[in-house]
């Protein structure tokens, strides 16, 4: 497993009282753009307040980014501003042990909630959590300013449904 592109480890027993400000360096932005398969991450910042929340650590704040995306219709690159609220809970990994007929079975339960992140040891990676939040905020089918003109040029409207063998195959998959 490779190292995260935006790593900012935080010790769970030494939470700072003041907000943490994360600013991605140019090389981190370039690595994130590659990870998310977009032309560029021009700027990424986050300001986060950490506070104990029972056995967890609550992280609240805001992520701001300026990225370059490729229009899903025209193929042209265009700038996009991402502004996302952050509300994450960092929780210690806790394997569950079940005893069945005298045999112990260890089961690692992971949360499927996007705002809860498990970690092990004494540190969690706040930078990786910010990177994941950015990845989830990127619209994979974003339409740029030339999308309508491209549709018009092709004789389509925004309401036109795709047709052809591929569209039929996708429609069949959606039904199942």
mmCIF file of C-alpha atoms in Angstrom, residues 34-167:
data_model
loop_
_atom_site.group_PDB
_atom_site.id
_atom_site.type_symbol
_atom_site.label_atom_id
_atom_site.label_comp_id
_atom_site.label_asym_id
_atom_site.label_seq_id
_atom_site.Cartn_x
_atom_site.Cartn_y
_atom_site.Cartn_z
ATOM 1 C CA UNK A 34 -3.623 11.876 -10.583
ATOM 2 C CA UNK A 35 -5.409 9.835 -7.907
ATOM 3 C CA UNK A 36 -8.790 11.329 -8.786
ATOM 4 C CA UNK A 37 -8.147 11.238 -12.556
ATOM 5 C CA UNK A 38 -8.742 14.954 -13.090
ATOM 6 C CA UNK A 39 -6.483 17.397 -14.951
ATOM 7 C CA UNK A 40 -5.500 19.447 -11.901
ATOM 8 C CA UNK A 41 -5.996 20.258 -8.246
ATOM 9 C CA UNK A 42 -4.900 23.879 -8.189
ATOM 10 C CA UNK A 43 -5.585 24.570 -4.526
ATOM 11 C CA UNK A 44 -6.801 22.579 -1.525
ATOM 12 C CA UNK A 45 -7.255 23.871 2.000
ATOM 13 C CA UNK A 46 -9.209 22.750 5.015
ATOM 14 C CA UNK A 47 -9.761 24.196 8.456
ATOM 15 C CA UNK A 48 -10.760 21.639 11.047
ATOM 16 C CA UNK A 49 -11.579 21.680 14.750
ATOM 17 C CA UNK A 50 -10.914 18.441 16.652
ATOM 18 C CA UNK A 51 -12.705 17.552 19.871
ATOM 19 C CA UNK A 52 -13.191 14.392 21.903
ATOM 20 C CA UNK A 53 -16.586 12.745 21.364
ATOM 21 C CA UNK A 54 -16.857 9.914 23.847
ATOM 22 C CA UNK A 55 -14.408 7.270 22.625
ATOM 23 C CA UNK A 56 -14.215 8.965 19.231
ATOM 24 C CA UNK A 57 -12.747 12.210 17.930
ATOM 25 C CA UNK A 58 -15.069 14.602 16.148
ATOM 26 C CA UNK A 59 -13.613 16.665 13.309
ATOM 27 C CA UNK A 60 -15.692 19.568 11.999
ATOM 28 C CA UNK A 61 -14.790 22.273 9.546
ATOM 29 C CA UNK A 62 -14.717 23.153 5.881
ATOM 30 C CA UNK A 63 -12.797 22.009 2.832
ATOM 31 C CA UNK A 64 -12.149 24.412 -0.041
ATOM 32 C CA UNK A 65 -10.556 23.490 -3.340
ATOM 33 C CA UNK A 66 -10.122 24.760 -6.858
ATOM 34 C CA UNK A 67 -9.856 21.964 -9.369
ATOM 35 C CA UNK A 68 -9.832 21.562 -13.125
ATOM 36 C CA UNK A 69 -12.297 18.991 -14.414
ATOM 37 C CA UNK A 70 -13.086 17.633 -17.841
ATOM 38 C CA UNK A 71 -16.607 18.242 -19.124
ATOM 39 C CA UNK A 72 -18.488 14.966 -19.536
ATOM 40 C CA UNK A 73 -20.152 16.309 -22.704
ATOM 41 C CA UNK A 74 -17.628 18.470 -24.565
ATOM 42 C CA UNK A 75 -14.383 17.011 -23.241
ATOM 43 C CA UNK A 76 -13.146 20.545 -22.485
ATOM 44 C CA UNK A 77 -11.340 21.276 -19.226
ATOM 45 C CA UNK A 78 -12.932 23.874 -16.947
ATOM 46 C CA UNK A 79 -12.335 25.200 -13.415
ATOM 47 C CA UNK A 80 -14.568 24.167 -10.532
ATOM 48 C CA UNK A 81 -14.677 25.419 -6.960
ATOM 49 C CA UNK A 82 -15.397 22.826 -4.281
ATOM 50 C CA UNK A 83 -16.626 23.983 -0.875
ATOM 51 C CA UNK A 84 -17.636 21.112 1.401
ATOM 52 C CA UNK A 85 -18.470 21.028 5.089
ATOM 53 C CA UNK A 86 -16.524 18.421 7.049
ATOM 54 C CA UNK A 87 -18.031 16.357 9.824
ATOM 55 C CA UNK A 88 -16.005 13.254 10.506
ATOM 56 C CA UNK A 89 -15.678 10.894 13.441
ATOM 57 C CA UNK A 90 -12.411 9.068 13.979
ATOM 58 C CA UNK A 91 -12.904 5.850 15.941
ATOM 59 C CA UNK A 92 -10.460 3.192 17.093
ATOM 60 C CA UNK A 93 -10.666 -0.082 15.176
ATOM 61 C CA UNK A 94 -12.391 -2.617 17.355
ATOM 62 C CA UNK A 95 -12.475 -6.198 16.126
ATOM 63 C CA UNK A 96 -15.439 -8.164 17.406
ATOM 64 C CA UNK A 97 -14.821 -11.637 18.759
ATOM 65 C CA UNK A 98 -17.572 -14.221 18.474
ATOM 66 C CA UNK A 99 -17.371 -17.595 20.169
ATOM 67 C CA UNK A 100 -18.998 -20.451 18.307
ATOM 68 C CA UNK A 101 -18.858 -23.993 19.661
ATOM 69 C CA UNK A 102 -15.732 -23.264 21.696
ATOM 70 C CA UNK A 103 -13.907 -21.591 18.784
ATOM 71 C CA UNK A 104 -13.135 -17.868 18.742
ATOM 72 C CA UNK A 105 -13.681 -16.055 15.455
ATOM 73 C CA UNK A 106 -12.438 -12.481 15.086
ATOM 74 C CA UNK A 107 -14.523 -10.272 12.831
ATOM 75 C CA UNK A 108 -13.383 -6.813 11.802
ATOM 76 C CA UNK A 109 -16.509 -4.699 11.444
ATOM 77 C CA UNK A 110 -16.053 -1.554 9.400
ATOM 78 C CA UNK A 111 -18.594 1.215 9.243
ATOM 79 C CA UNK A 112 -20.239 1.904 5.932
ATOM 80 C CA UNK A 113 -21.045 5.469 6.981
ATOM 81 C CA UNK A 114 -18.978 7.980 5.029
ATOM 82 C CA UNK A 115 -18.472 10.241 8.046
ATOM 83 C CA UNK A 116 -16.899 7.621 10.332
ATOM 84 C CA UNK A 117 -13.255 6.666 9.845
ATOM 85 C CA UNK A 118 -11.538 3.891 11.744
ATOM 86 C CA UNK A 119 -7.883 4.059 12.709
ATOM 87 C CA UNK A 120 -5.496 1.908 14.683
ATOM 88 C CA UNK A 121 -2.690 2.890 17.009
ATOM 89 C CA UNK A 122 -2.326 6.359 18.498
ATOM 90 C CA UNK A 123 -2.591 8.470 15.340
ATOM 91 C CA UNK A 124 -5.131 9.097 12.622
ATOM 92 C CA UNK A 125 -4.498 10.758 9.273
ATOM 93 C CA UNK A 126 -6.492 13.964 9.002
ATOM 94 C CA UNK A 127 -4.952 14.772 5.613
ATOM 95 C CA UNK A 128 -6.125 11.490 4.086
ATOM 96 C CA UNK A 129 -9.626 12.173 5.435
ATOM 97 C CA UNK A 130 -9.576 15.589 3.707
ATOM 98 C CA UNK A 131 -8.381 13.942 0.472
ATOM 99 C CA UNK A 132 -11.191 11.379 0.643
ATOM 100 C CA UNK A 133 -13.733 14.150 1.230
ATOM 101 C CA UNK A 134 -12.459 15.962 -1.856
ATOM 102 C CA UNK A 135 -12.659 12.754 -3.892
ATOM 103 C CA UNK A 136 -16.294 12.270 -2.887
ATOM 104 C CA UNK A 137 -17.130 15.899 -3.746
ATOM 105 C CA UNK A 138 -15.855 15.680 -7.331
ATOM 106 C CA UNK A 139 -18.726 15.247 -9.800
ATOM 107 C CA UNK A 140 -17.609 12.542 -12.246
ATOM 108 C CA UNK A 141 -20.185 13.752 -14.804
ATOM 109 C CA UNK A 142 -19.645 17.485 -14.429
ATOM 110 C CA UNK A 143 -20.716 19.627 -17.338
ATOM 111 C CA UNK A 144 -18.633 22.617 -18.318
ATOM 112 C CA UNK A 145 -19.692 25.869 -19.950
ATOM 113 C CA UNK A 146 -19.570 24.397 -23.481
ATOM 114 C CA UNK A 147 -21.810 21.386 -22.777
ATOM 115 C CA UNK A 148 -24.974 22.917 -24.272
ATOM 116 C CA UNK A 149 -23.148 24.152 -27.374
ATOM 117 C CA UNK A 150 -21.674 20.699 -27.885
ATOM 118 C CA UNK A 151 -25.130 19.120 -27.588
ATOM 119 C CA UNK A 152 -26.590 21.621 -30.059
ATOM 120 C CA UNK A 153 -23.773 20.957 -32.511
ATOM 121 C CA UNK A 154 -24.525 17.229 -32.257
ATOM 122 C CA UNK A 155 -28.274 17.872 -32.677
ATOM 123 C CA UNK A 156 -29.091 16.819 -29.119
ATOM 124 C CA UNK A 157 -30.780 18.517 -26.188
ATOM 125 C CA UNK A 158 -30.102 18.110 -22.501
ATOM 126 C CA UNK A 159 -33.266 15.957 -22.285
ATOM 127 C CA UNK A 160 -32.251 13.519 -25.042
ATOM 128 C CA UNK A 161 -31.760 9.989 -23.884
ATOM 129 C CA UNK A 162 -28.750 7.999 -25.109
ATOM 130 C CA UNK A 163 -29.531 5.397 -27.747
ATOM 131 C CA UNK A 164 -27.741 2.568 -29.449
ATOM 132 C CA UNK A 165 -26.441 -0.836 -28.379
ATOM 133 C CA UNK A 166 -24.378 0.449 -25.458
ATOM 134 C CA UNK A 167 -27.275 2.499 -24.076
#
